[in-house]
Coordinates of C-alpha atoms in Angstrom, one line a residue:
X661 CA 3.3 14.8 -29.6
X662 CA 3.1 15.4 -25.9
X663 CA 6.3 14.7 -23.9
X664 CA 5.8 11.8 -21.2
X665 CA 5.5 13.7 -18.0
X666 CA 9.0 12.0 -15.8
X667 CA 8.1 11.2 -11.2
X668 CA 10.9 13.1 -10.7
X669 CA 10.8 16.6 -12.2
X670 CA 10.0 19.5 -9.5
X671 CA 6.0 19.7 -11.2
X672 CA 5.4 16.2 -9.1
X673 CA 8.7 16.4 -6.7
X674 CA 6.2 16.8 -3.0
X675 CA 3.7 14.3 -5.0
X676 CA 6.3 11.4 -5.4
X677 CA 7.7 12.2 -2.0
X678 CA 4.7 12.0 -0.6
X679 CA 3.6 9.0 -2.3
X680 CA 7.4 7.4 -1.2
X681 CA 6.5 7.9 2.1
X682 CA 2.6 6.7 3.0
X683 CA 4.7 3.3 1.0
X684 CA 7.0 2.8 3.8
X685 CA 3.8 0.9 5.9
X686 CA 3.5 -1.0 2.8
X687 CA 6.9 -2.2 2.4
X688 CA 6.3 -3.2 6.3
X689 CA 3.4 -5.3 5.3
X690 CA 5.3 -6.9 2.2
X691 CA 7.7 -8.0 4.8
X692 CA 4.9 -9.7 6.8
X693 CA 3.6 -11.0 3.8
X694 CA 7.1 -13.1 2.6
X695 CA 8.1 -13.5 6.6
X696 CA 6.5 -17.0 6.8
X697 CA 8.2 -18.5 4.1
X698 CA 11.2 -18.9 5.9
X699 CA 10.2 -18.5 8.6
X700 CA 7.6 -21.8 8.9
X701 CA 10.0 -24.4 8.1
X702 CA 12.1 -23.1 11.2
X703 CA 9.3 -23.6 13.4
X704 CA 8.1 -27.2 12.3
X705 CA 11.9 -28.1 12.8
X706 CA 14.0 -29.2 16.2
X707 CA 16.3 -25.6 15.7
X708 CA 12.8 -24.0 16.8
X709 CA 13.4 -20.6 18.5
X710 CA 9.9 -21.2 20.5
X711 CA 10.1 -23.2 24.1
X712 CA 6.7 -25.4 23.4
X713 CA 8.8 -27.0 20.6
X714 CA 8.1 -27.6 16.6
X715 CA 5.2 -26.4 15.2
X716 CA 2.8 -28.8 13.6
X717 CA 1.5 -29.1 10.4
X718 CA -2.3 -27.5 11.3
X719 CA -0.9 -24.9 13.1
X720 CA 1.5 -23.9 9.8
X721 CA -1.6 -23.1 8.0
X722 CA -3.4 -21.4 10.7
X723 CA 0.0 -19.1 10.5
X724 CA -0.3 -19.0 6.5
X725 CA -4.4 -18.4 6.6
X726 CA -5.0 -16.0 9.2
X727 CA -3.6 -12.9 7.2
X728 CA -6.7 -13.0 5.4
X729 CA -8.8 -13.1 8.3
X730 CA -7.8 -9.7 9.2
X731 CA -7.3 -8.7 5.5
X732 CA -11.6 -8.2 5.6
X733 CA -11.6 -6.9 9.1
X734 CA -8.8 -4.3 7.8
X735 CA -10.9 -3.3 4.9
X736 CA -13.7 -2.7 6.5
X737 CA -12.0 -0.6 9.2
X738 CA -10.2 1.2 7.3
X739 CA -12.8 2.1 5.1
X740 CA -15.1 3.6 7.8
X741 CA -12.0 5.2 9.3
X742 CA -11.0 7.4 6.2
X743 CA -14.6 8.1 5.7
X744 CA -15.6 10.3 8.9
X745 CA -11.7 10.9 9.9
X746 CA -9.7 11.6 6.6
X747 CA -7.1 9.7 5.1
X748 CA -4.5 11.4 6.8
X749 CA -5.6 10.0 10.6
X750 CA -6.5 6.2 8.6
X751 CA -3.0 5.9 7.6
X752 CA -1.4 7.1 10.9
X753 CA -3.3 4.7 12.3
X754 CA -2.1 1.8 9.6
X755 CA 0.7 2.0 11.6
X756 CA -0.9 1.1 15.4
X757 CA -1.3 -3.1 13.8
X758 CA 2.2 -2.9 13.0
X759 CA 3.5 -1.3 15.9
X760 CA 1.3 -4.4 17.8
X761 CA 1.9 -7.4 16.0
X762 CA 6.0 -7.1 15.6
X763 CA 5.8 -6.3 19.8
X764 CA 3.5 -9.5 19.8
X765 CA 6.9 -11.4 18.2
X766 CA 9.4 -10.1 19.6
X767 CA 8.0 -11.1 23.0
X768 CA 5.8 -13.7 22.3
X769 CA 7.3 -17.9 23.5
X770 CA 4.2 -19.5 21.5
X771 CA 2.4 -20.3 18.3
X772 CA -1.1 -18.0 19.5
X773 CA 1.1 -14.8 19.6
X774 CA 2.0 -15.4 16.0
X775 CA -1.7 -16.1 15.5
X776 CA -3.0 -12.8 16.8
X777 CA 0.7 -11.0 14.9
X778 CA -0.6 -12.8 11.3
X779 CA -4.1 -10.9 11.6
X780 CA -2.6 -7.8 12.7
X781 CA -0.5 -8.4 9.6
X782 CA -4.2 -8.6 7.5
X783 CA -5.4 -5.6 8.8
X784 CA -2.8 -3.3 8.0
X785 CA -3.0 -5.1 4.8
X786 CA -6.9 -4.4 4.2
X787 CA -6.3 -1.6 5.6
X788 CA -3.3 -0.1 3.3
X789 CA -5.2 -1.5 0.2
X790 CA -7.9 0.5 0.9
X791 CA -6.6 4.0 1.7
X792 CA -3.3 3.9 0.0
X793 CA -4.5 3.7 -3.5
X794 CA -7.5 7.0 -2.1
X795 CA -5.0 8.8 -1.1
X796 CA -3.0 8.9 -4.4
X797 CA -6.0 9.5 -6.7
X798 CA -6.6 12.2 -4.1
X799 CA -3.0 13.8 -4.4
X800 CA -1.6 12.9 -8.2
X801 CA -2.0 14.2 -11.1
X802 CA -4.0 12.7 -13.7
X803 CA -0.6 12.9 -15.9
X804 CA 1.3 10.5 -13.3
X805 CA -1.9 9.0 -11.1
X806 CA -1.3 6.1 -13.0
X807 CA 2.6 5.2 -12.7
X808 CA 2.4 6.5 -9.2
X809 CA -0.9 4.2 -8.3
X810 CA 1.3 1.3 -9.9
X811 CA 4.0 1.9 -6.8
X812 CA 2.0 0.1 -4.0
X813 CA 2.7 -3.0 -5.5
X814 CA 6.0 -3.0 -6.2
X815 CA 6.3 -1.8 -2.4
X816 CA 4.8 -4.9 -1.4
X817 CA 7.5 -7.4 -3.3
X818 CA 10.2 -5.4 -2.2
X819 CA 8.9 -5.9 1.8
X820 CA 8.7 -9.6 0.1
X821 CA 12.5 -9.4 -1.0
X822 CA 13.5 -8.0 1.9
X823 CA 11.5 -10.8 4.0
X824 CA 12.6 -13.9 2.3
X825 CA 16.5 -12.3 2.7
X826 CA 16.5 -11.3 6.5
X827 CA 14.7 -14.4 7.4
X828 CA 17.1 -16.9 5.9
X829 CA 20.2 -14.8 6.9
X830 CA 19.2 -13.3 10.9
X831 CA 18.0 -15.0 14.1
X832 CA 14.4 -14.9 14.7
X833 CA 14.4 -12.5 17.1
X834 CA 16.5 -10.4 15.2
X835 CA 13.8 -9.3 12.8
X836 CA 10.8 -7.5 15.1
X837 CA 12.8 -5.5 16.5
X838 CA 14.5 -4.0 13.5
X839 CA 10.9 -3.8 11.6
X840 CA 10.0 -1.7 15.0
X841 CA 11.7 1.2 13.4
X842 CA 9.9 1.1 9.9
X843 CA 6.3 2.3 11.5
X844 CA 7.9 4.5 13.7
X845 CA 9.4 6.1 11.0
X846 CA 6.3 5.9 9.0
X847 CA 4.4 8.3 11.7
X848 CA 7.0 10.9 11.8
X849 CA 7.7 11.3 8.3
X850 CA 3.4 10.9 7.3
X851 CA 2.2 13.8 10.4
X852 CA 4.2 16.0 8.3
X853 CA 1.8 15.9 5.2
X854 CA -1.1 17.7 4.8
X855 CA -4.2 16.5 4.2
X856 CA -5.6 16.0 0.7
X857 CA -7.7 18.3 -0.5
X858 CA -10.9 16.2 -1.4
X859 CA -11.2 15.0 2.1
X860 CA -10.3 18.8 3.4
X861 CA -13.4 20.1 1.5
X862 CA -15.3 17.6 2.4
X863 CA -14.9 19.4 6.0
X864 CA -15.4 22.9 4.9
X865 CA -12.4 23.8 4.7
X866 CA -11.5 25.3 1.9
X867 CA -8.0 28.0 2.5
X868 CA -7.0 25.3 4.1
X869 CA -7.8 22.7 0.7
X870 CA -6.1 25.4 -1.8
X871 CA -3.4 25.4 0.5
X872 CA -3.3 21.9 0.2
X873 CA -2.8 20.8 -3.4
X874 CA -0.8 23.8 -3.5
X875 CA 1.9 21.8 -1.1
X876 CA 1.0 18.3 -3.3
X877 CA 1.2 20.2 -7.3
X878 CA 4.6 22.3 -5.8
X879 CA 3.1 25.6 -6.5
X880 CA 3.8 28.8 -4.9
X881 CA 1.1 31.5 -3.6
X882 CA 3.5 35.0 -5.5
X883 CA 0.5 37.1 -5.0
X884 CA 3.0 39.4 -2.3
X885 CA 5.5 39.5 -4.9
X886 CA 8.6 38.4 -3.0
X887 CA 9.3 35.7 -5.2
X888 CA 9.6 33.3 -1.6
X889 CA 8.3 29.6 -1.5
X890 CA 9.1 26.4 -2.6
X891 CA 12.7 25.7 -4.0
X892 CA 11.3 24.5 -7.8
X893 CA 8.1 25.8 -7.1
X894 CA 5.6 27.1 -9.8
X895 CA 3.4 30.3 -9.6
X896 CA -0.1 29.5 -8.9
X897 CA -1.8 29.2 -13.1
X898 CA -5.1 29.9 -14.3
X899 CA -5.0 25.6 -14.6
X900 CA -4.0 25.6 -11.0
X901 CA -7.2 27.7 -10.0
X902 CA -9.4 25.6 -12.6
X903 CA -8.1 22.0 -11.3
X904 CA -8.9 23.8 -7.8
X905 CA -12.6 24.9 -8.8
X906 CA -13.7 21.4 -10.5
X907 CA -12.6 20.0 -7.0
X908 CA -15.2 21.8 -5.2
X909 CA -17.5 21.2 -7.7
X910 CA -17.5 17.9 -7.5
X911 CA -17.6 18.1 -3.5
X912 CA -20.4 20.5 -3.6
X913 CA -22.4 18.4 -6.4
X914 CA -21.2 15.1 -4.1
X915 CA -23.1 17.0 -0.9
X916 CA -26.1 17.7 -2.8
X917 CA -27.1 13.6 -3.5
X918 CA -28.7 11.6 -1.8
X919 CA -25.9 8.9 -1.4
X920 CA -25.0 5.6 -3.0
X921 CA -28.5 3.7 -4.1
X922 CA -28.8 1.0 -5.7
X923 CA -29.9 2.1 -8.7
X924 CA -26.1 3.7 -8.9
X925 CA -25.0 0.3 -9.3
X926 CA -27.9 -1.0 -12.0
X927 CA -26.5 1.1 -15.2
X928 CA -24.5 -0.2 -17.7
X929 CA -21.3 0.9 -17.3
X930 CA -21.5 0.3 -13.0
X931 CA -22.2 -3.0 -14.3
X932 CA -19.5 -3.4 -16.9
X933 CA -16.9 -1.8 -13.9
X934 CA -18.1 -3.9 -11.2
X935 CA -17.2 -7.1 -13.6
X936 CA -14.0 -6.4 -14.3
X937 CA -12.8 -5.4 -11.3
X938 CA -13.9 -8.3 -9.6
X939 CA -12.9 -10.2 -12.0
X940 CA -9.7 -9.0 -12.2
X941 CA -8.7 -9.0 -8.6
X942 CA -10.7 -12.8 -8.1
X943 CA -8.2 -13.8 -11.3
X944 CA -5.0 -12.7 -9.3
X945 CA -6.7 -14.1 -6.0
X946 CA -7.5 -17.4 -7.4
X947 CA -3.7 -17.7 -9.9
X948 CA -2.5 -18.7 -6.1
X949 CA 0.2 -16.3 -5.7
X950 CA -0.5 -15.6 -2.1
X951 CA -0.2 -18.9 -1.0
X952 CA 2.9 -19.5 -3.2
X953 CA 4.3 -16.3 -1.3
X954 CA 3.6 -17.5 2.2
X955 CA 4.8 -21.2 1.6
X956 CA 6.9 -21.0 -0.7
X957 CA 9.8 -21.5 2.0
X958 CA 7.9 -25.1 2.6
X959 CA 7.4 -25.3 -1.0
X960 CA 11.1 -25.4 -1.9
X961 CA 12.2 -28.0 1.0
X962 CA 9.6 -30.5 0.2
X963 CA 10.4 -30.3 -4.0
X964 CA 12.9 -32.2 -3.4
X965 CA 15.4 -30.0 -5.2
X966 CA 19.4 -29.4 -4.8
X967 CA 18.9 -25.8 -5.2
X968 CA 20.0 -23.9 -2.0
X969 CA 16.2 -22.6 -0.7
X970 CA 17.8 -19.8 0.4
X971 CA 19.0 -18.6 -2.7
X972 CA 15.6 -19.8 -4.5
X973 CA 13.8 -17.9 -2.4
X974 CA 15.4 -15.0 -2.9
X975 CA 15.6 -15.3 -6.5
X976 CA 11.8 -16.6 -6.8
X977 CA 10.9 -12.9 -5.0
X978 CA 13.5 -10.5 -7.5
X979 CA 12.0 -12.6 -10.3
X980 CA 8.2 -11.5 -8.6
X981 CA 9.6 -7.9 -8.8
X982 CA 10.7 -8.5 -12.6
X983 CA 7.2 -9.5 -13.5
X984 CA 5.5 -5.9 -11.7
X985 CA 8.3 -4.3 -13.9
X986 CA 7.2 -6.1 -17.3
X987 CA 4.0 -5.6 -16.7
X988 CA 4.4 -1.6 -16.1
X989 CA 7.0 -1.4 -19.0
X990 CA 3.4 -3.5 -21.2
X991 CA 1.2 -0.7 -19.4
X992 CA 3.1 1.8 -20.3
X993 CA 3.7 1.3 -23.8
X994 CA 0.2 -0.5 -25.2
X995 CA -2.5 1.2 -22.2
X996 CA -4.6 -0.8 -20.1
X997 CA -7.0 -1.5 -22.4
X998 CA -5.7 -2.4 -25.6
X999 CA -8.4 -0.6 -28.2
X1000 CA -9.6 -2.0 -31.5
X1001 CA -8.8 -0.1 -34.7
X1002 CA -11.6 0.3 -37.5

């Protein structure tokens, strides 16, 4: 029986580190998602930090919902960016709306700054949910692709936990300068990552694509016999060469096709896949989870509970993370789809 791969083994070291680096912006997005829960009750109170005074219920609703407007925009925008300019450029550009939104909250003295910041937060979220899964699919070994792909939602919820904690205990204008450090660190670290092999092959850069795949597979070219290379790296093998050749053949076949047509979506497999994907995503969104995370502070405040709202918010975020970890364990044991045994 095959042993389960370990994410922390030297074989997958660069893949794990690279994806954790990319998820710095995912944590930042999680902070913006959860930021409203402790902040909206503050903005509606007499202790509001805004000079214009407390915000109205209608303004609070726009603060919460404007994120989704940006999400739709970011999904389309970053899909075009990574298609024409590559995934690394798309990943680097994710930091731009993130930098601007926290600058606006830091400098803003009225609710309209917050509206724009929330739209930009949605742009970041739509972009990262478009690019990051594709980046993971491009660089991850098939043995650990599912595990690495599962880290996205976990990092978003880490960000929610951080925002619930910081928003409860830190002053309103203290959070933005702290959060501005995150996209700066993200830009610095992601700039050192190579473009994905798939994107390089699409541009015809075969040698660079091979070096990129070698980096992400932690493989060294020991053809010179010197034994030089990254610590813990393995030598080029036939398996590596087969994987690279298969990737080249896939990109070549993609080039020879005449693009995506309506017929591609009319096959039984495509229809079934689209239905499952759309249904699961719709089920997630219509569960109301985003509304709960956004207005959790207000919900708890108006519920009349005697439990301290500060601790209740943190507990809610922890339960969310526990739910993630539990689902990962179930998937690991049972698989994504329960198969019928005849």
